[in-house]
Amino acid sequence: MSDEQLRGAENPPIRRLAEWDVERLRELAGEQGTPLYVTDTDRVAENCARLRAAFPDADVKYAAKAHTGRAVLETVREAGLDAECASAGEVRRALDAGFPGARVDYTAVNPPARDLDSVVEWWDDHPDITVTVGARDTLDRLAERGYDGRVCVRVNPGVGAGHHEKVRTGAAPKFGVPYDRAAEVVADARDRFEVVGVHAHAGSGIHGEEDLAAHRDLVARMGELAREIGDDELEFVDVGGGFGVPYHEDDPALDLDSVADATREALGDLDATLAVEPGRYVVADAGVLLTRVNTVKPTAETTVAGVDAGMTDLLRPAMYDAYHAIRNLDAGDAGDARETGPVTVAGPICETGDTFCDGRELPLPDRGDLLAVGNAGAYGYEMASTYNSRPRLAEVSLAGDVLRERETLAGVTRLERGGADE
C-alpha cells in the first residue's frame, strides 16, 4: 500500500458510529456519568487535514458556531484553519484560543450594539480582524464607532441550499445585501474602509446533487461579481461552507475532492484567493452523545426507551427533524444478542418533540443500557440549554480529559435574584 493509500485508510472521509471504541465509551460513561458528550480532537485534526488537502490554495476558515469548545478551537488553530465567528462572543473565544486577529473573521448578522462595541474595542489590539457585513446599515454603525479597518461585504446571491429550510441562508433576505446592489455597496464601503473580500453562503448541511448544484451556482455568481467589481482589488472571495456529512448509516460520504474541483471550476479565474468556511464537516463525526436508559415502556406501537439526555442536550432532532444514528452499546455483544423491534428513544423534557427517534428498528432496551448518538459533534453542545431547569451536561475528550464540567443547579440559578422584599 502506498503512503497516500495508507493516509487515506487512516483518515477516512467519515467516521461512522459503529467505528467508535465501545469499551472506551463505556469507560468514559462510567467515570463521568451521563448524559455526556465525548469529543475526539484527533478526529477534528484529521478532518482539518482533509479540508486543507482538498483546498490547498484556499483560505479555509472554521465556522466556529459548530463547536466553540476551547480544545476544539485550539486543535483547529494548530491544524492551520482560520476562525469564522458569528458573534462577538465567538470572536473573543477565538482570540482566547490563540488565533491572531489576522486569522479571525467576524460575520456580523444584524449585530447587537454590544457586539459591535466589543469587536471594535478588540480591533484596537488586533487591527487585522476582518468584519463581514450584510447591510449598508452595519457599515454606518461601524463608521460611527470609529472603525475604518478590514471589511468583507456579504452578498445575498438568491441561491439557497441545505438539509432543512431553517438553515438555507443563500436566498433568505436576512442574510447579505441583494446581489443586484452588491457592487454599489462595495463602492460605498471602499470610500470608508479597507474592503478585502466578498462573501456568500448557501446554507448548512449541503449534501446531495441538488444541494451541490445550488452551491456551484452560488460560487459562479460570486465569481462573476468579483470580476465585475475588480477581483484584483480583493484579497479573497468567500463562498461559505455548509459541507454536509452523512447522518444516515448508509448515506455516502461527501466526495470532498470533487466538491473542491467543482468549486474552483465554478468560480473561474480570479486574482483573489478562494475562501471556504466549513464547520459541521470539521466536528460532526468527532463527537458522540452518551445517554443511559432509565425507563422502558412497551406500548402497542413501539417500546419507549426513556433516557437521561433530551432536547436540552441535543436539539437537532426536535428542531430540524434531524436523523442521528443510535447504537445500544450494551446490546449485541457475545451472549447478549437482543431481539429488535420499533423503539422510540425519548428524553425527560415535557415536550412531545423531545425524542431522538420514533419507532426505529433497534435492539429492545433494558433499563441501564448505554446508548450512543452519532455525529453529535456539530451543533450539539452549542445548542444545549437549561430548559426545564436542567443543568447542561459535561464534555470529555476521548482521552478522558474533562473539556467542560457538568453544570449544577446552583450554576443554572447563579444569576437570579429574589424579589425586592427579600
Short mmCIF file of C-alpha atoms in Angstrom, two decimals:
data_model
loop_
_atom_site.label_atom_id
_atom_site.label_comp_id
_atom_site.label_asym_id
_atom_site.label_seq_id
_atom_site.Cartn_x
_atom_site.Cartn_y
_atom_site.Cartn_z
CA MET A 1 0.00 0.00 0.00
CA SER A 2 1.36 3.43 -0.97
CA ASP A 3 1.84 6.23 1.59
CA GLU A 4 -1.11 8.06 0.02
CA GLN A 5 -3.35 4.98 0.28
CA LEU A 6 -2.22 4.42 3.87
CA ARG A 7 -3.05 8.01 4.82
CA GLY A 8 -6.47 7.57 3.21
CA ALA A 9 -7.10 4.39 5.19
CA GLU A 10 -6.11 6.11 8.43
CA ASN A 11 -8.18 9.21 7.66
CA PRO A 12 -11.45 8.04 6.09
CA PRO A 13 -13.89 10.71 4.88
CA ILE A 14 -16.41 9.85 7.60
CA ARG A 15 -16.32 8.07 10.95
CA ARG A 16 -19.46 6.05 11.42
CA LEU A 17 -20.94 5.45 14.85
CA ALA A 18 -20.14 1.72 14.55
CA GLU A 19 -16.41 2.60 14.36
CA TRP A 20 -16.17 4.16 17.82
CA ASP A 21 -14.47 2.05 20.51
CA VAL A 22 -17.36 0.64 22.54
CA GLU A 23 -15.27 -0.27 25.57
CA ARG A 24 -13.72 3.20 25.71
CA LEU A 25 -17.14 4.86 25.55
CA ARG A 26 -18.37 2.60 28.35
CA GLU A 27 -15.36 3.53 30.46
CA LEU A 28 -15.97 7.25 29.98
CA ALA A 29 -19.66 6.94 30.84
CA GLY A 30 -18.72 5.01 33.97
CA GLU A 31 -16.18 7.62 35.02
CA GLN A 32 -18.15 10.77 34.18
CA GLY A 33 -21.81 9.72 34.26
CA THR A 34 -24.41 10.52 31.66
CA PRO A 35 -25.56 12.36 29.66
CA LEU A 36 -22.09 13.03 28.32
CA TYR A 37 -20.50 14.39 25.17
CA VAL A 38 -17.31 12.69 24.01
CA THR A 39 -15.12 14.64 21.59
CA ASP A 40 -12.17 13.17 19.70
CA THR A 41 -9.83 16.07 18.98
CA ASP A 42 -7.59 13.79 16.89
CA ARG A 43 -10.53 13.32 14.53
CA VAL A 44 -11.01 17.10 14.41
CA ALA A 45 -7.37 17.43 13.30
CA GLU A 46 -7.86 14.72 10.66
CA ASN A 47 -10.90 16.49 9.23
CA CYS A 48 -8.95 19.76 9.08
CA ALA A 49 -6.12 18.00 7.25
CA ARG A 50 -8.55 16.58 4.68
CA LEU A 51 -10.01 20.04 4.04
CA ARG A 52 -6.58 21.59 3.60
CA ALA A 53 -5.60 18.83 1.17
CA ALA A 54 -8.79 19.32 -0.89
CA PHE A 55 -8.42 23.13 -0.93
CA PRO A 56 -4.62 23.60 -0.93
CA ASP A 57 -4.67 27.10 -2.39
CA ALA A 58 -7.72 28.36 -0.49
CA ASP A 59 -8.18 30.11 2.82
CA VAL A 60 -10.03 27.52 4.91
CA LYS A 61 -11.91 29.12 7.80
CA TYR A 62 -13.60 27.08 10.51
CA ALA A 63 -17.20 28.17 11.17
CA ALA A 64 -16.83 28.28 14.93
CA LYS A 65 -20.55 28.17 15.68
CA ALA A 66 -20.47 24.41 15.05
CA HIS A 67 -18.43 23.89 18.24
CA THR A 68 -16.67 26.63 20.22
CA GLY A 69 -15.06 24.46 22.90
CA ARG A 70 -11.53 25.63 23.76
CA ALA A 71 -9.94 22.26 22.95
CA VAL A 72 -11.62 22.17 19.54
CA LEU A 73 -10.65 25.76 18.71
CA GLU A 74 -7.05 25.13 19.72
CA THR A 75 -6.96 21.96 17.60
CA VAL A 76 -8.36 23.82 14.61
CA ARG A 77 -5.84 26.65 15.04
CA GLU A 78 -2.93 24.21 15.27
CA ALA A 79 -4.23 22.45 12.13
CA GLY A 80 -3.90 25.71 10.19
CA LEU A 81 -7.52 26.77 9.73
CA ASP A 82 -8.69 30.30 10.43
CA ALA A 83 -11.78 31.14 12.51
CA GLU A 84 -15.09 32.49 11.16
CA CYS A 85 -17.18 33.83 14.03
CA ALA A 86 -20.88 34.65 14.08
CA SER A 87 -20.89 36.74 17.25
CA ALA A 88 -18.65 38.85 19.43
CA GLY A 89 -18.58 36.00 21.92
CA GLU A 90 -17.16 33.67 19.30
CA VAL A 91 -14.57 36.30 18.34
CA ARG A 92 -13.49 36.53 21.97
CA ARG A 93 -13.25 32.75 22.26
CA ALA A 94 -11.17 32.51 19.10
CA LEU A 95 -8.75 35.18 20.33
CA ASP A 96 -8.53 33.48 23.72
CA ALA A 97 -7.77 30.17 21.96
CA GLY A 98 -4.72 31.77 20.36
CA PHE A 99 -5.97 32.85 16.95
CA PRO A 100 -4.25 36.09 15.92
CA GLY A 101 -6.52 38.84 14.65
CA ALA A 102 -5.37 38.21 11.07
CA ARG A 103 -6.96 34.75 11.28
CA VAL A 104 -10.32 35.88 12.70
CA ASP A 105 -13.36 36.94 10.66
CA TYR A 106 -16.45 38.31 12.39
CA THR A 107 -19.56 37.73 10.28
CA ALA A 108 -21.97 40.30 11.67
CA VAL A 109 -25.64 39.38 11.11
CA ASN A 110 -27.89 42.17 12.46
CA PRO A 111 -25.25 42.68 15.16
CA PRO A 112 -26.39 43.99 18.55
CA ALA A 113 -24.72 47.21 19.63
CA ARG A 114 -22.78 45.48 22.37
CA ASP A 115 -21.29 43.07 19.82
CA LEU A 116 -20.06 45.89 17.60
CA ASP A 117 -18.78 47.79 20.63
CA SER A 118 -16.78 44.77 21.78
CA VAL A 119 -15.32 43.88 18.38
CA VAL A 120 -14.27 47.48 17.69
CA GLU A 121 -12.63 47.59 21.13
CA TRP A 122 -10.71 44.37 20.43
CA TRP A 123 -9.77 45.69 16.97
CA ASP A 124 -7.53 48.22 18.70
CA ASP A 125 -5.28 45.35 19.83
CA HIS A 126 -5.97 43.14 16.79
CA PRO A 127 -6.08 45.53 13.80
CA ASP A 128 -6.08 42.67 11.27
CA ILE A 129 -9.54 41.37 12.27
CA THR A 130 -11.96 41.29 9.34
CA VAL A 131 -15.62 42.26 9.79
CA THR A 132 -18.08 40.82 7.28
CA VAL A 133 -21.19 42.97 6.89
CA GLY A 134 -24.51 42.09 5.30
CA ALA A 135 -26.19 45.51 5.32
CA ARG A 136 -25.24 49.08 4.48
CA ASP A 137 -26.60 49.97 7.91
CA THR A 138 -23.86 47.89 9.52
CA LEU A 139 -21.23 49.85 7.60
CA ASP A 140 -22.68 53.07 9.01
CA ARG A 141 -22.74 51.68 12.54
CA LEU A 142 -19.10 50.60 12.28
CA ALA A 143 -18.07 54.02 10.99
CA GLU A 144 -19.94 55.70 13.86
CA ARG A 145 -17.73 53.71 16.25
CA GLY A 146 -14.52 54.86 14.56
CA TYR A 147 -13.85 51.60 12.76
CA ASP A 148 -12.08 52.01 9.42
CA GLY A 149 -10.42 48.60 9.18
CA ARG A 150 -10.85 45.46 7.11
CA VAL A 151 -14.34 44.80 5.74
CA CYS A 152 -15.87 42.00 3.69
CA VAL A 153 -19.29 42.53 2.10
CA ARG A 154 -21.76 39.68 2.41
CA VAL A 155 -23.98 39.21 -0.64
CA ASN A 156 -27.35 37.52 -1.00
CA PRO A 157 -26.98 35.62 -4.28
CA GLY A 158 -30.57 34.35 -4.35
CA VAL A 159 -29.39 30.73 -4.14
CA GLY A 160 -30.02 28.62 -1.04
CA ALA A 161 -29.25 25.00 -0.11
CA GLY A 162 -29.03 22.81 2.98
CA HIS A 163 -30.53 19.99 4.98
CA HIS A 164 -33.54 21.99 6.29
CA GLU A 165 -35.38 25.14 5.30
CA LYS A 166 -34.33 26.82 8.55
CA VAL A 167 -30.64 26.72 7.59
CA ARG A 168 -30.85 27.69 3.89
CA THR A 169 -29.36 31.15 4.08
CA GLY A 170 -28.34 31.95 0.50
CA ALA A 171 -31.76 33.24 -0.60
CA ALA A 172 -33.12 34.45 2.75
CA PRO A 173 -33.45 38.26 2.93
CA LYS A 174 -31.98 38.22 6.44
CA PHE A 175 -28.54 37.47 5.03
CA GLY A 176 -26.43 39.76 2.85
CA VAL A 177 -27.06 42.72 0.59
CA PRO A 178 -29.12 41.94 -2.54
CA TYR A 179 -26.95 40.70 -5.39
CA ASP A 180 -28.02 43.48 -7.75
CA ARG A 181 -26.95 46.13 -5.19
CA ALA A 182 -23.70 44.50 -4.16
CA ALA A 183 -21.40 46.49 -6.45
CA GLU A 184 -22.91 49.74 -5.18
CA VAL A 185 -22.45 48.72 -1.53
CA VAL A 186 -18.86 47.64 -2.18
CA ALA A 187 -18.11 51.01 -3.79
CA ASP A 188 -19.56 52.80 -0.77
CA ALA A 189 -17.56 50.63 1.61
CA ARG A 190 -14.33 51.30 -0.29
CA ASP A 191 -14.71 55.01 0.46
CA ARG A 192 -14.67 54.35 4.20
CA PHE A 193 -12.98 51.01 4.88
CA GLU A 194 -10.39 48.59 3.56
CA VAL A 195 -12.58 46.22 1.52
CA VAL A 196 -10.76 42.89 1.39
CA GLY A 197 -13.42 40.46 0.18
CA VAL A 198 -16.95 39.49 -0.77
CA HIS A 199 -18.87 36.66 0.83
CA ALA A 200 -21.90 34.43 0.34
CA HIS A 201 -23.16 31.22 1.94
CA ALA A 202 -25.77 28.84 0.53
CA GLY A 203 -26.70 27.06 3.77
CA SER A 204 -25.80 24.27 6.16
CA GLY A 205 -25.56 20.54 5.63
CA ILE A 206 -25.07 20.64 1.85
CA HIS A 207 -25.11 17.04 0.68
CA GLY A 208 -26.55 15.51 -2.48
CA GLU A 209 -26.68 16.55 -6.12
CA GLU A 210 -29.40 19.17 -5.78
CA ASP A 211 -27.63 20.95 -2.92
CA LEU A 212 -24.25 20.73 -4.66
CA ALA A 213 -25.71 22.14 -7.88
CA ALA A 214 -27.06 25.12 -5.91
CA HIS A 215 -23.66 25.58 -4.28
CA ARG A 216 -21.95 25.64 -7.69
CA ASP A 217 -24.48 28.20 -8.91
CA LEU A 218 -23.73 30.41 -5.91
CA VAL A 219 -19.98 30.11 -6.49
CA ALA A 220 -20.34 31.02 -10.17
CA ARG A 221 -22.37 34.12 -9.30
CA MET A 222 -19.76 35.21 -6.76
CA GLY A 223 -17.02 34.79 -9.35
CA GLU A 224 -18.95 36.99 -11.77
CA LEU A 225 -19.49 39.62 -9.08
CA ALA A 226 -15.82 39.65 -8.09
CA ARG A 227 -14.74 40.21 -11.68
CA GLU A 228 -17.33 42.99 -12.05
CA ILE A 229 -16.13 44.94 -9.01
CA GLY A 230 -12.43 44.24 -9.58
CA ASP A 231 -11.12 40.99 -8.15
CA ASP A 232 -7.57 42.37 -8.40
CA GLU A 233 -8.52 44.72 -5.55
CA LEU A 234 -9.82 41.90 -3.32
CA GLU A 235 -7.86 39.53 -1.12
CA PHE A 236 -10.49 36.79 -1.22
CA VAL A 237 -13.87 35.63 -2.46
CA ASP A 238 -15.56 33.66 0.31
CA VAL A 239 -18.16 31.16 -0.93
CA GLY A 240 -19.17 29.89 2.52
CA GLY A 241 -19.15 26.33 3.74
CA GLY A 242 -22.01 24.12 4.78
CA PHE A 243 -20.33 20.94 3.55
CA GLY A 244 -22.51 18.11 4.80
CA VAL A 245 -21.85 14.79 6.47
CA PRO A 246 -23.89 11.59 6.11
CA TYR A 247 -26.13 11.25 9.15
CA HIS A 248 -27.86 8.04 7.98
CA GLU A 249 -25.76 4.92 8.31
CA ASP A 250 -25.99 4.03 4.61
CA ASP A 251 -25.55 7.55 3.16
CA PRO A 252 -22.31 8.01 1.20
CA ALA A 253 -19.67 10.39 2.47
CA LEU A 254 -19.22 13.70 0.68
CA ASP A 255 -16.63 13.48 -2.11
CA LEU A 256 -14.73 16.49 -0.87
CA ASP A 257 -12.13 16.46 -3.66
CA SER A 258 -14.88 16.57 -6.29
CA VAL A 259 -16.62 19.40 -4.43
CA ALA A 260 -13.34 21.33 -4.31
CA ASP A 261 -12.70 20.80 -8.03
CA ALA A 262 -16.26 21.88 -8.90
CA THR A 263 -15.95 24.95 -6.65
CA ARG A 264 -12.74 26.11 -8.34
CA GLU A 265 -14.21 25.50 -11.80
CA ALA A 266 -17.42 27.40 -10.99
CA LEU A 267 -15.52 30.35 -9.52
CA GLY A 268 -13.41 30.82 -12.63
CA ASP A 269 -10.15 32.72 -12.98
CA LEU A 270 -9.58 35.28 -10.27
CA ASP A 271 -6.67 37.20 -8.81
CA ALA A 272 -8.38 36.95 -5.41
CA THR A 273 -7.99 33.85 -3.22
CA LEU A 274 -10.85 31.39 -2.80
CA ALA A 275 -12.09 31.11 0.81
CA VAL A 276 -14.40 28.46 2.30
CA GLU A 277 -15.99 28.18 5.75
CA PRO A 278 -16.67 24.57 6.82
CA GLY A 279 -18.00 23.97 10.32
CA ARG A 280 -20.09 20.82 10.52
CA TYR A 281 -17.58 18.90 8.37
CA VAL A 282 -14.81 19.62 10.90
CA VAL A 283 -16.52 18.40 14.06
CA ALA A 284 -19.71 16.39 13.41
CA ASP A 285 -18.21 12.91 13.33
CA ALA A 286 -15.70 13.83 16.07
CA GLY A 287 -18.42 13.75 18.74
CA VAL A 288 -20.92 11.34 20.24
CA LEU A 289 -23.57 11.80 22.90
CA LEU A 290 -23.81 9.09 25.55
CA THR A 291 -27.09 8.59 27.40
CA ARG A 292 -28.45 5.89 29.68
CA VAL A 293 -31.87 4.21 29.60
CA ASN A 294 -33.80 4.79 32.82
CA THR A 295 -37.33 3.79 31.80
CA VAL A 296 -38.60 1.04 29.48
CA LYS A 297 -42.25 1.24 28.50
CA PRO A 298 -43.73 -1.24 25.99
CA THR A 299 -46.73 0.07 24.04
CA ALA A 300 -48.77 -1.32 21.17
CA GLU A 301 -46.81 0.60 18.53
CA THR A 302 -43.33 0.91 20.00
CA THR A 303 -41.12 0.36 23.00
CA VAL A 304 -40.30 3.67 24.63
CA ALA A 305 -36.74 3.89 25.90
CA GLY A 306 -36.68 6.81 28.34
CA VAL A 307 -33.17 8.23 28.59
CA ASP A 308 -31.41 10.87 30.68
CA ALA A 309 -30.50 13.07 27.68
CA GLY A 310 -33.06 15.23 25.95
CA MET A 311 -33.61 18.08 23.55
CA THR A 312 -31.79 20.31 26.03
CA ASP A 313 -28.65 18.28 25.28
CA LEU A 314 -29.10 17.63 21.54
CA LEU A 315 -31.70 19.89 19.93
CA ARG A 316 -31.29 18.96 16.27
CA PRO A 317 -33.87 16.11 16.15
CA ALA A 318 -36.56 18.28 17.76
CA MET A 319 -35.73 21.44 15.82
CA TYR A 320 -34.91 20.08 12.37
CA ASP A 321 -36.37 16.55 12.44
CA ALA A 322 -32.74 15.56 12.08
CA TYR A 323 -31.69 11.93 11.94
CA HIS A 324 -28.85 10.72 14.17
CA ALA A 325 -27.64 7.14 14.25
CA ILE A 326 -28.23 5.45 17.63
CA ARG A 327 -26.35 2.43 18.94
CA ASN A 328 -27.10 0.40 22.04
CA LEU A 329 -23.63 -0.22 23.47
CA ASP A 330 -24.92 -2.93 25.81
CA ALA A 331 -26.70 -4.99 23.13
CA GLY A 332 -25.23 -7.24 20.51
CA ASP A 333 -22.22 -8.46 22.48
CA ALA A 334 -21.48 -12.16 22.70
CA GLY A 335 -24.12 -13.69 24.94
CA ASP A 336 -26.36 -10.62 24.76
CA ALA A 337 -27.77 -10.59 21.25
CA ARG A 338 -31.11 -8.82 21.59
CA GLU A 339 -34.34 -9.15 19.72
CA THR A 340 -35.00 -6.00 17.72
CA GLY A 341 -38.19 -4.02 17.30
CA PRO A 342 -39.55 -0.49 16.91
CA VAL A 343 -38.01 1.69 19.63
CA THR A 344 -38.71 5.32 20.47
CA VAL A 345 -35.83 6.97 22.32
CA ALA A 346 -37.36 9.77 24.39
CA GLY A 347 -35.86 12.27 26.79
CA PRO A 348 -37.09 13.71 30.11
CA ILE A 349 -38.31 17.08 28.77
CA CYS A 350 -42.03 17.86 28.99
CA GLU A 351 -42.41 18.15 25.20
CA THR A 352 -43.74 15.63 22.68
CA GLY A 353 -40.89 16.63 20.39
CA ASP A 354 -38.30 15.51 22.93
CA THR A 355 -37.35 12.32 21.10
CA PHE A 356 -34.18 11.21 19.33
CA CYS A 357 -36.02 8.69 17.15
CA ASP A 358 -39.57 7.40 16.80
CA GLY A 359 -40.26 3.73 16.15
CA ARG A 360 -36.77 2.98 14.81
CA GLU A 361 -35.71 -0.67 14.48
CA LEU A 362 -33.25 -1.13 17.36
CA PRO A 363 -32.34 -3.79 19.92
CA LEU A 364 -35.10 -3.85 22.53
CA PRO A 365 -33.75 -1.90 25.51
CA ASP A 366 -33.22 -2.84 29.13
CA ARG A 367 -33.10 -0.34 31.94
CA GLY A 368 -29.48 0.71 32.43
CA ASP A 369 -28.42 0.27 28.81
CA LEU A 370 -25.93 2.79 27.48
CA LEU A 371 -26.86 4.38 24.15
CA ALA A 372 -24.58 6.34 21.83
CA VAL A 373 -25.91 9.01 19.47
CA GLY A 374 -23.64 9.58 16.49
CA ASN A 375 -22.50 12.66 14.57
CA ALA A 376 -23.22 14.82 17.62
CA GLY A 377 -20.06 16.94 17.47
CA ALA A 378 -21.63 19.74 15.44
CA TYR A 379 -24.35 21.94 16.97
CA GLY A 380 -24.71 19.54 19.88
CA TYR A 381 -23.32 21.22 22.96
CA GLU A 382 -23.53 24.58 21.15
CA MET A 383 -27.34 24.44 21.15
CA ALA A 384 -27.66 22.95 24.65
CA SER A 385 -29.95 24.81 27.04
CA THR A 386 -31.22 24.80 30.61
CA TYR A 387 -34.90 24.43 29.65
CA ASN A 388 -36.89 22.65 32.40
CA SER A 389 -34.09 23.85 34.73
CA ARG A 390 -31.85 21.04 33.54
CA PRO A 391 -28.13 21.72 34.08
CA ARG A 392 -26.02 21.35 30.96
CA LEU A 393 -24.09 18.15 30.51
CA ALA A 394 -20.36 17.50 30.68
CA GLU A 395 -17.96 17.05 27.77
CA VAL A 396 -14.79 14.95 27.82
CA SER A 397 -12.13 14.13 25.28
CA LEU A 398 -11.74 10.58 24.05
CA ALA A 399 -8.54 10.53 26.09
CA GLY A 400 -10.59 11.26 29.22
CA ASP A 401 -9.77 14.93 29.82
CA VAL A 402 -12.69 16.99 31.11
CA LEU A 403 -13.32 19.67 28.48
CA ARG A 404 -16.43 21.13 30.15
CA GLU A 405 -17.59 20.32 33.64
CA ARG A 406 -21.13 19.19 34.29
CA GLU A 407 -23.25 22.16 35.28
CA THR A 408 -25.00 22.14 38.65
CA LEU A 409 -28.42 23.52 39.56
CA ALA A 410 -26.60 26.21 41.52
CA GLY A 411 -24.85 27.11 38.27
CA VAL A 412 -28.17 27.35 36.46
CA THR A 413 -29.59 29.76 39.05
CA ARG A 414 -26.41 31.71 39.86
CA LEU A 415 -27.56 34.87 38.05
CA GLU A 416 -31.02 35.01 39.63
CA ARG A 417 -32.04 37.46 42.33
CA GLY A 418 -35.05 37.41 44.65
CA GLY A 419 -37.85 39.94 44.79
CA ALA A 420 -37.45 43.42 46.24
CA ASP A 421 -38.98 42.37 49.57
CA GLU A 422 -36.46 39.61 50.21
#
